């Protein structure tokens, strides 16, 4: 049985005060969610205080990024070890916004994934194609390369700790969701590619869908066999919507 997971990626939204309020609202409502692991990913500045706000609930904490260096003179960066010291247990890595706007390559991402794992953080590793890649029918090839360049480089023990998130770039923040069939097709493909390298262990990997997921479409998406949850952006900023999405299983 794969773990069902719903993650709220708050991105660069909320002040500290607003973030604490949102975390408290999610924590309070989380008792209405059964059988689904809930994770919130606030900005770095909020981690310690959000951890405090989640106390007494089962909601886990994730960062949205970490550095590709261990420590030292890297002004403005936040190391995996620092993230772990806040009580966070997950870290989102390889988000298309990081790849696109901050030039994060697979080489950089592999370093980040390894440093996260070395510091007991579980990576939520994002993959997904751009619109022009789907339109030219290169989406499978693009996603396969993203997996080969990072996930394939891990040993089996580390591979078992990662969560994958398929986020087609054309669906992120656009209101344009992949159809449940498109999501299932890609998730099944991802699992097949992972099985080629990791055998039956790929059966246990949670693969989340991300891209304009909301209460109105989550049920259909989550009904698909290989869709094990969601990585939610915009809708995770409203506690009731985030919880409603998790209740869609
Ligand atoms: P939206 O849900 O806002 O489309 O964002 C998805 C996403 O990028 C989550 O990481």
mmCIF file of C-alpha atoms and ligand atoms in Angstrom:
data_model
loop_
_atom_site.group_PDB
_atom_site.id
_atom_site.type_symbol
_atom_site.label_atom_id
_atom_site.label_comp_id
_atom_site.label_asym_id
_atom_site.label_seq_id
_atom_site.Cartn_x
_atom_site.Cartn_y
_atom_site.Cartn_z
ATOM 1 C CA UNK A 1 0.000 0.000 0.000
ATOM 2 C CA UNK A 2 1.421 3.377 -1.004
ATOM 3 C CA UNK A 3 1.172 6.340 1.354
ATOM 4 C CA UNK A 4 -1.412 8.870 0.218
ATOM 5 C CA UNK A 5 0.003 12.362 0.583
ATOM 6 C CA UNK A 6 -1.323 15.878 0.082
ATOM 7 C CA UNK A 7 1.262 18.679 0.249
ATOM 8 C CA UNK A 8 0.545 22.397 0.412
ATOM 9 C CA UNK A 9 3.258 24.342 -1.396
ATOM 10 C CA UNK A 10 2.677 27.886 -0.205
ATOM 11 C CA UNK A 11 5.369 29.208 -2.562
ATOM 12 C CA UNK A 12 6.321 32.860 -1.895
ATOM 13 C CA UNK A 13 3.073 33.737 -0.134
ATOM 14 C CA UNK A 14 2.036 34.784 3.392
ATOM 15 C CA UNK A 15 3.741 36.894 6.036
ATOM 16 C CA UNK A 16 4.898 35.071 9.160
ATOM 17 C CA UNK A 17 1.691 36.021 10.945
ATOM 18 C CA UNK A 18 -0.507 34.865 8.068
ATOM 19 C CA UNK A 19 1.489 31.653 7.786
ATOM 20 C CA UNK A 20 1.000 30.825 11.457
ATOM 21 C CA UNK A 21 -2.737 31.451 11.095
ATOM 22 C CA UNK A 22 -2.933 29.215 8.039
ATOM 23 C CA UNK A 23 -0.927 26.454 9.743
ATOM 24 C CA UNK A 24 -3.180 26.603 12.798
ATOM 25 C CA UNK A 25 -6.291 26.373 10.626
ATOM 26 C CA UNK A 26 -4.858 23.368 8.751
ATOM 27 C CA UNK A 27 -3.816 21.689 12.005
ATOM 28 C CA UNK A 28 -7.262 22.226 13.549
ATOM 29 C CA UNK A 29 -9.097 20.783 10.546
ATOM 30 C CA UNK A 30 -6.652 17.926 9.970
ATOM 31 C CA UNK A 31 -8.542 15.630 12.362
ATOM 32 C CA UNK A 32 -11.247 15.499 9.671
ATOM 33 C CA UNK A 33 -8.827 13.807 7.272
ATOM 34 C CA UNK A 34 -8.260 10.066 7.493
ATOM 35 C CA UNK A 35 -5.657 7.903 5.828
ATOM 36 C CA UNK A 36 -3.859 10.768 4.106
ATOM 37 C CA UNK A 37 -0.559 12.283 5.200
ATOM 38 C CA UNK A 38 -0.787 16.087 5.235
ATOM 39 C CA UNK A 39 2.310 18.220 4.726
ATOM 40 C CA UNK A 40 2.650 22.007 4.547
ATOM 41 C CA UNK A 41 5.586 23.742 2.885
ATOM 42 C CA UNK A 42 5.861 27.380 3.999
ATOM 43 C CA UNK A 43 8.730 29.746 3.162
ATOM 44 C CA UNK A 44 12.016 29.255 5.092
ATOM 45 C CA UNK A 45 11.292 32.233 7.356
ATOM 46 C CA UNK A 46 8.185 30.509 8.732
ATOM 47 C CA UNK A 47 9.461 26.982 9.343
ATOM 48 C CA UNK A 48 10.194 27.080 13.074
ATOM 49 C CA UNK A 49 7.025 28.984 13.938
ATOM 50 C CA UNK A 50 4.833 26.886 11.680
ATOM 51 C CA UNK A 51 6.293 23.765 13.317
ATOM 52 C CA UNK A 52 5.132 25.190 16.639
ATOM 53 C CA UNK A 53 1.686 26.013 15.212
ATOM 54 C CA UNK A 54 1.285 22.408 13.991
ATOM 55 C CA UNK A 55 1.998 20.936 17.426
ATOM 56 C CA UNK A 56 -0.549 18.385 18.551
ATOM 57 C CA UNK A 57 -1.542 17.550 14.959
ATOM 58 C CA UNK A 58 -0.139 14.970 12.531
ATOM 59 C CA UNK A 59 0.548 17.579 9.871
ATOM 60 C CA UNK A 60 4.185 17.417 8.787
ATOM 61 C CA UNK A 61 6.478 20.223 7.742
ATOM 62 C CA UNK A 62 8.416 20.641 4.508
ATOM 63 C CA UNK A 63 10.728 23.291 3.120
ATOM 64 C CA UNK A 64 10.384 24.439 -0.496
ATOM 65 C CA UNK A 65 14.081 24.182 -1.285
ATOM 66 C CA UNK A 66 17.528 23.708 0.248
ATOM 67 C CA UNK A 67 21.079 24.529 -0.795
ATOM 68 C CA UNK A 68 23.292 22.309 -2.939
ATOM 69 C CA UNK A 69 26.186 22.947 -0.552
ATOM 70 C CA UNK A 70 26.676 21.651 2.949
ATOM 71 C CA UNK A 71 27.549 24.877 4.811
ATOM 72 C CA UNK A 72 29.816 27.901 4.688
ATOM 73 C CA UNK A 73 30.177 31.052 2.624
ATOM 74 C CA UNK A 74 27.038 30.866 0.465
ATOM 75 C CA UNK A 75 25.215 34.087 1.305
ATOM 76 C CA UNK A 76 21.464 33.771 1.187
ATOM 77 C CA UNK A 77 21.370 29.984 1.007
ATOM 78 C CA UNK A 78 19.749 27.599 3.505
ATOM 79 C CA UNK A 79 21.392 24.224 4.100
ATOM 80 C CA UNK A 80 19.533 20.917 4.392
ATOM 81 C CA UNK A 81 20.902 20.569 7.906
ATOM 82 C CA UNK A 82 19.352 23.931 8.879
ATOM 83 C CA UNK A 83 16.019 22.890 7.398
ATOM 84 C CA UNK A 84 16.121 19.641 9.372
ATOM 85 C CA UNK A 85 16.919 21.556 12.560
ATOM 86 C CA UNK A 86 13.554 23.366 12.324
ATOM 87 C CA UNK A 87 11.710 20.059 12.677
ATOM 88 C CA UNK A 88 10.882 19.820 8.972
ATOM 89 C CA UNK A 89 10.843 16.254 7.650
ATOM 90 C CA UNK A 90 10.448 16.909 3.907
ATOM 91 C CA UNK A 91 11.872 19.251 1.290
ATOM 92 C CA UNK A 92 10.461 20.045 -2.155
ATOM 93 C CA UNK A 93 13.227 19.842 -4.763
ATOM 94 C CA UNK A 94 13.258 20.329 -8.515
ATOM 95 C CA UNK A 95 10.110 22.427 -8.705
ATOM 96 C CA UNK A 96 9.746 23.785 -12.238
ATOM 97 C CA UNK A 97 9.851 27.339 -10.860
ATOM 98 C CA UNK A 98 13.303 26.586 -9.427
ATOM 99 C CA UNK A 99 14.445 24.919 -12.660
ATOM 100 C CA UNK A 100 13.051 27.727 -14.807
ATOM 101 C CA UNK A 101 13.761 30.937 -12.852
ATOM 102 C CA UNK A 102 16.846 29.918 -10.869
ATOM 103 C CA UNK A 103 18.591 27.711 -13.384
ATOM 104 C CA UNK A 104 18.543 24.555 -11.287
ATOM 105 C CA UNK A 105 19.950 21.745 -13.398
ATOM 106 C CA UNK A 106 19.760 18.017 -12.735
ATOM 107 C CA UNK A 107 23.356 18.149 -11.528
ATOM 108 C CA UNK A 108 22.483 20.767 -8.897
ATOM 109 C CA UNK A 109 19.307 18.897 -7.994
ATOM 110 C CA UNK A 110 21.100 15.606 -7.485
ATOM 111 C CA UNK A 111 23.384 17.327 -4.979
ATOM 112 C CA UNK A 112 20.388 18.809 -3.182
ATOM 113 C CA UNK A 113 18.600 15.454 -3.068
ATOM 114 C CA UNK A 114 21.701 13.752 -1.641
ATOM 115 C CA UNK A 115 22.232 16.458 0.983
ATOM 116 C CA UNK A 116 18.560 16.307 1.974
ATOM 117 C CA UNK A 117 18.755 12.534 2.429
ATOM 118 C CA UNK A 118 22.022 12.797 4.358
ATOM 119 C CA UNK A 119 20.210 15.106 6.777
ATOM 120 C CA UNK A 120 17.166 12.828 7.166
ATOM 121 C CA UNK A 121 14.909 15.000 5.015
ATOM 122 C CA UNK A 122 12.689 13.199 2.527
ATOM 123 C CA UNK A 123 12.789 14.893 -0.887
ATOM 124 C CA UNK A 124 9.551 15.586 -2.736
ATOM 125 C CA UNK A 125 11.162 15.553 -6.143
ATOM 126 C CA UNK A 126 9.290 17.357 -8.926
ATOM 127 C CA UNK A 127 9.334 16.483 -12.594
ATOM 128 C CA UNK A 128 7.220 17.564 -15.544
ATOM 129 C CA UNK A 129 7.248 18.830 -19.088
ATOM 130 C CA UNK A 130 6.666 22.301 -20.566
ATOM 131 C CA UNK A 131 3.787 23.037 -22.902
ATOM 132 C CA UNK A 132 5.923 22.996 -26.051
ATOM 133 C CA UNK A 133 7.353 19.642 -25.024
ATOM 134 C CA UNK A 134 3.891 18.124 -24.680
ATOM 135 C CA UNK A 135 2.731 19.701 -27.909
ATOM 136 C CA UNK A 136 5.658 18.156 -29.733
ATOM 137 C CA UNK A 137 4.956 14.786 -28.045
ATOM 138 C CA UNK A 138 8.237 14.848 -26.143
ATOM 139 C CA UNK A 139 6.662 14.733 -22.671
ATOM 140 C CA UNK A 140 7.564 11.109 -21.913
ATOM 141 C CA UNK A 141 11.134 11.580 -23.076
ATOM 142 C CA UNK A 142 11.562 14.765 -20.983
ATOM 143 C CA UNK A 143 10.203 13.184 -17.813
ATOM 144 C CA UNK A 144 12.296 10.054 -18.339
ATOM 145 C CA UNK A 145 15.468 12.143 -18.623
ATOM 146 C CA UNK A 146 14.584 14.039 -15.418
ATOM 147 C CA UNK A 147 14.213 10.697 -13.624
ATOM 148 C CA UNK A 148 17.388 9.211 -15.073
ATOM 149 C CA UNK A 149 19.460 12.250 -14.184
ATOM 150 C CA UNK A 150 18.423 12.298 -10.528
ATOM 151 C CA UNK A 151 16.312 9.403 -9.174
ATOM 152 C CA UNK A 152 18.319 6.768 -11.088
ATOM 153 C CA UNK A 153 21.485 8.039 -9.399
ATOM 154 C CA UNK A 154 20.283 7.008 -5.936
ATOM 155 C CA UNK A 155 20.833 3.642 -4.308
ATOM 156 C CA UNK A 156 17.775 1.551 -3.450
ATOM 157 C CA UNK A 157 17.693 2.590 0.212
ATOM 158 C CA UNK A 158 17.692 6.279 -0.662
ATOM 159 C CA UNK A 159 15.249 5.782 -3.520
ATOM 160 C CA UNK A 160 12.720 4.321 -1.079
ATOM 161 C CA UNK A 161 12.715 7.591 0.873
ATOM 162 C CA UNK A 162 11.759 9.909 -1.959
ATOM 163 C CA UNK A 163 8.311 11.081 -3.008
ATOM 164 C CA UNK A 164 7.779 12.108 -6.629
ATOM 165 C CA UNK A 165 5.527 14.872 -7.882
ATOM 166 C CA UNK A 166 4.485 15.075 -11.516
ATOM 167 C CA UNK A 167 3.742 18.695 -12.307
ATOM 168 C CA UNK A 168 3.156 19.471 -15.970
ATOM 169 C CA UNK A 169 4.485 23.047 -16.237
ATOM 170 C CA UNK A 170 1.546 24.105 -18.432
ATOM 171 C CA UNK A 171 -0.865 23.241 -15.612
ATOM 172 C CA UNK A 172 0.868 25.162 -12.813
ATOM 173 C CA UNK A 173 -1.024 28.255 -11.719
ATOM 174 C CA UNK A 174 -2.801 28.383 -15.059
ATOM 175 C CA UNK A 175 -6.154 26.952 -14.054
ATOM 176 C CA UNK A 176 -5.526 24.348 -16.748
ATOM 177 C CA UNK A 177 -5.449 20.948 -15.029
ATOM 178 C CA UNK A 178 -4.195 17.790 -16.685
ATOM 179 C CA UNK A 179 -7.150 15.494 -17.270
ATOM 180 C CA UNK A 180 -7.285 12.533 -14.880
ATOM 181 C CA UNK A 181 -6.429 10.350 -17.906
ATOM 182 C CA UNK A 182 -3.367 12.451 -18.791
ATOM 183 C CA UNK A 183 -2.212 12.314 -15.159
ATOM 184 C CA UNK A 184 -2.746 8.550 -14.903
ATOM 185 C CA UNK A 185 -0.964 7.942 -18.206
ATOM 186 C CA UNK A 186 2.119 9.846 -17.054
ATOM 187 C CA UNK A 187 2.092 8.468 -13.498
ATOM 188 C CA UNK A 188 1.946 4.896 -14.818
ATOM 189 C CA UNK A 189 4.792 5.732 -17.200
ATOM 190 C CA UNK A 190 6.876 7.202 -14.348
ATOM 191 C CA UNK A 191 6.327 4.055 -12.299
ATOM 192 C CA UNK A 192 7.344 1.896 -15.255
ATOM 193 C CA UNK A 193 10.553 3.884 -15.764
ATOM 194 C CA UNK A 194 11.346 3.622 -12.040
ATOM 195 C CA UNK A 195 10.659 -0.128 -12.070
ATOM 196 C CA UNK A 196 13.234 -0.574 -14.848
ATOM 197 C CA UNK A 197 15.855 0.612 -12.377
ATOM 198 C CA UNK A 198 14.476 -0.231 -8.931
ATOM 199 C CA UNK A 199 12.257 -3.246 -9.649
ATOM 200 C CA UNK A 200 9.315 -3.866 -7.349
ATOM 201 C CA UNK A 201 10.360 -0.987 -5.039
ATOM 202 C CA UNK A 202 8.751 1.391 -7.554
ATOM 203 C CA UNK A 203 5.390 -0.003 -6.480
ATOM 204 C CA UNK A 204 5.831 1.665 -3.071
ATOM 205 C CA UNK A 205 6.768 5.138 -4.331
ATOM 206 C CA UNK A 206 4.082 7.776 -3.831
ATOM 207 C CA UNK A 207 3.649 9.808 -7.017
ATOM 208 C CA UNK A 208 1.729 13.064 -6.471
ATOM 209 C CA UNK A 209 0.041 15.188 -9.118
ATOM 210 C CA UNK A 210 0.461 18.970 -9.122
ATOM 211 C CA UNK A 211 -0.986 21.691 -11.332
ATOM 212 C CA UNK A 212 -4.223 23.589 -10.665
ATOM 213 C CA UNK A 213 -5.560 20.858 -8.382
ATOM 214 C CA UNK A 214 -8.546 22.066 -6.386
ATOM 215 C CA UNK A 215 -11.502 20.688 -4.426
ATOM 216 C CA UNK A 216 -13.593 20.454 -7.607
ATOM 217 C CA UNK A 217 -11.163 18.251 -9.552
ATOM 218 C CA UNK A 218 -9.236 16.381 -6.840
ATOM 219 C CA UNK A 219 -11.647 13.485 -6.507
ATOM 220 C CA UNK A 220 -11.372 12.506 -10.172
ATOM 221 C CA UNK A 221 -7.590 12.894 -10.183
ATOM 222 C CA UNK A 222 -7.166 10.860 -6.992
ATOM 223 C CA UNK A 223 -9.446 8.115 -8.285
ATOM 224 C CA UNK A 224 -6.714 7.089 -10.713
ATOM 225 C CA UNK A 225 -4.651 4.037 -9.776
ATOM 226 C CA UNK A 226 -1.213 5.653 -9.924
ATOM 227 C CA UNK A 227 -2.121 9.085 -8.540
ATOM 228 C CA UNK A 228 -1.166 8.858 -4.871
ATOM 229 C CA UNK A 229 -1.915 12.416 -3.843
ATOM 230 C CA UNK A 230 -1.327 16.033 -4.735
ATOM 231 C CA UNK A 231 1.167 18.856 -4.566
ATOM 232 C CA UNK A 232 -1.098 21.849 -4.196
ATOM 233 C CA UNK A 233 -0.150 25.474 -4.841
ATOM 234 C CA UNK A 234 -2.856 28.149 -4.902
ATOM 235 C CA UNK A 235 -5.577 26.072 -3.249
ATOM 236 C CA UNK A 236 -3.314 25.258 -0.286
ATOM 237 C CA UNK A 237 -3.464 28.901 0.837
ATOM 238 C CA UNK A 238 -7.076 28.405 1.917
ATOM 239 C CA UNK A 239 -7.203 25.880 4.768
ATOM 240 C CA UNK A 240 -10.726 24.671 3.931
ATOM 241 C CA UNK A 241 -9.817 24.046 0.285
ATOM 242 C CA UNK A 242 -6.611 22.251 1.223
ATOM 243 C CA UNK A 243 -8.481 20.009 3.645
ATOM 244 C CA UNK A 244 -11.299 19.430 1.137
ATOM 245 C CA UNK A 245 -8.707 18.268 -1.406
ATOM 246 C CA UNK A 246 -7.285 15.785 1.110
ATOM 247 C CA UNK A 247 -10.803 14.549 1.847
ATOM 248 C CA UNK A 248 -11.284 13.795 -1.854
ATOM 249 C CA UNK A 249 -9.629 10.383 -1.550
HETATM 250 P P1 LIG B 1 -1.020 25.448 -8.467
HETATM 251 O O1 LIG B 1 -1.810 24.425 -7.645
HETATM 252 O O2 LIG B 1 -1.179 26.835 -7.977
HETATM 253 O O3 LIG B 1 -1.278 25.264 -9.928
HETATM 254 O O4 LIG B 1 0.522 25.094 -8.236
HETATM 255 C C1 LIG B 1 0.946 23.786 -8.369
HETATM 256 C C2 LIG B 1 2.331 23.701 -7.884
HETATM 257 O O5 LIG B 1 3.251 24.194 -8.510
HETATM 258 C C3 LIG B 1 2.574 23.037 -6.599
HETATM 259 O O6 LIG B 1 3.917 22.856 -6.373
#
